[in-house]
């Protein structure tokens, strides 16, 4: 099974990643506040309008690793 691919957008002022699986755009992760590790904020979002009901999830977390973990958990939940 194909893994999620995180592609950093180079033309953004802060770190921004598109998350894809094959040709499907699964979500996005953005650094919304860069600073010390204690003050950093990241936003992750996932929106899939496939099937009968749209599937939307997202939150603000304190690290890129947390954003990746939360998005992957939401992805796994959607696949069930």
Short mmCIF file of C-alpha atoms in Angstrom, two decimals:
data_model
loop_
_atom_site.label_atom_id
_atom_site.label_comp_id
_atom_site.label_asym_id
_atom_site.label_seq_id
_atom_site.Cartn_x
_atom_site.Cartn_y
_atom_site.Cartn_z
CA UNK A 1 0.00 0.00 0.00
CA UNK A 2 1.31 3.46 -0.89
CA UNK A 3 2.40 5.71 1.95
CA UNK A 4 1.45 9.33 2.38
CA UNK A 5 3.89 11.69 0.69
CA UNK A 6 4.77 15.05 2.26
CA UNK A 7 5.91 17.65 -0.28
CA UNK A 8 7.25 20.95 1.02
CA UNK A 9 6.18 24.00 -0.95
CA UNK A 10 9.25 26.12 -1.61
CA UNK A 11 7.49 29.40 -2.46
CA UNK A 12 5.85 29.87 0.97
CA UNK A 13 7.22 32.19 3.69
CA UNK A 14 6.76 29.46 6.34
CA UNK A 15 6.97 25.69 6.15
CA UNK A 16 3.98 24.33 4.25
CA UNK A 17 3.44 20.74 3.09
CA UNK A 18 0.90 19.16 0.77
CA UNK A 19 0.10 15.59 1.74
CA UNK A 20 -0.76 13.21 -1.08
CA UNK A 21 -1.32 9.55 -1.79
CA UNK A 22 -0.96 8.83 -5.45
CA UNK A 23 -2.89 11.56 -7.27
CA UNK A 24 -5.19 12.25 -4.29
CA UNK A 25 -4.49 15.37 -2.22
CA UNK A 26 -5.14 14.16 1.32
CA UNK A 27 -4.33 17.25 3.34
CA UNK A 28 -2.02 20.10 4.24
CA UNK A 29 0.29 21.00 7.11
CA UNK A 30 1.30 24.61 7.79
CA UNK A 31 3.62 26.26 10.30
CA UNK A 32 1.45 29.08 11.61
CA UNK A 33 3.96 30.36 14.17
CA UNK A 34 7.68 29.68 14.06
CA UNK A 35 9.78 30.39 17.10
CA UNK A 36 11.19 28.52 20.02
CA UNK A 37 10.10 24.91 20.31
CA UNK A 38 7.78 25.83 23.20
CA UNK A 39 6.02 28.53 21.16
CA UNK A 40 5.76 26.81 17.75
CA UNK A 41 2.30 26.16 16.29
CA UNK A 42 1.35 23.95 13.38
CA UNK A 43 -2.00 23.45 11.68
CA UNK A 44 -2.98 20.26 9.93
CA UNK A 45 -6.08 19.74 7.85
CA UNK A 46 -7.63 16.92 5.90
CA UNK A 47 -10.67 17.24 3.66
CA UNK A 48 -11.92 14.37 1.54
CA UNK A 49 -15.18 14.75 -0.38
CA UNK A 50 -15.27 11.17 -1.54
CA UNK A 51 -18.35 9.06 -0.98
CA UNK A 52 -21.66 9.93 0.63
CA UNK A 53 -20.41 12.21 3.40
CA UNK A 54 -17.46 14.63 3.39
CA UNK A 55 -14.66 13.76 5.82
CA UNK A 56 -13.01 16.79 7.40
CA UNK A 57 -10.54 16.83 10.25
CA UNK A 58 -7.94 19.28 11.50
CA UNK A 59 -6.38 20.92 14.52
CA UNK A 60 -3.57 23.09 15.78
CA UNK A 61 -0.67 21.31 17.48
CA UNK A 62 2.74 22.27 18.84
CA UNK A 63 5.11 20.46 16.44
CA UNK A 64 5.47 19.18 12.91
CA UNK A 65 5.77 15.64 14.28
CA UNK A 66 2.43 15.98 16.10
CA UNK A 67 0.79 17.32 12.94
CA UNK A 68 2.11 14.42 10.87
CA UNK A 69 0.96 11.90 13.50
CA UNK A 70 -2.51 13.42 13.80
CA UNK A 71 -3.00 13.59 10.03
CA UNK A 72 -1.87 10.00 9.59
CA UNK A 73 -4.24 8.87 12.36
CA UNK A 74 -7.12 10.70 10.65
CA UNK A 75 -6.13 9.09 7.34
CA UNK A 76 -6.14 5.62 8.90
CA UNK A 77 -9.52 6.32 10.51
CA UNK A 78 -11.00 7.43 7.17
CA UNK A 79 -9.72 4.31 5.39
CA UNK A 80 -11.64 2.02 7.79
#
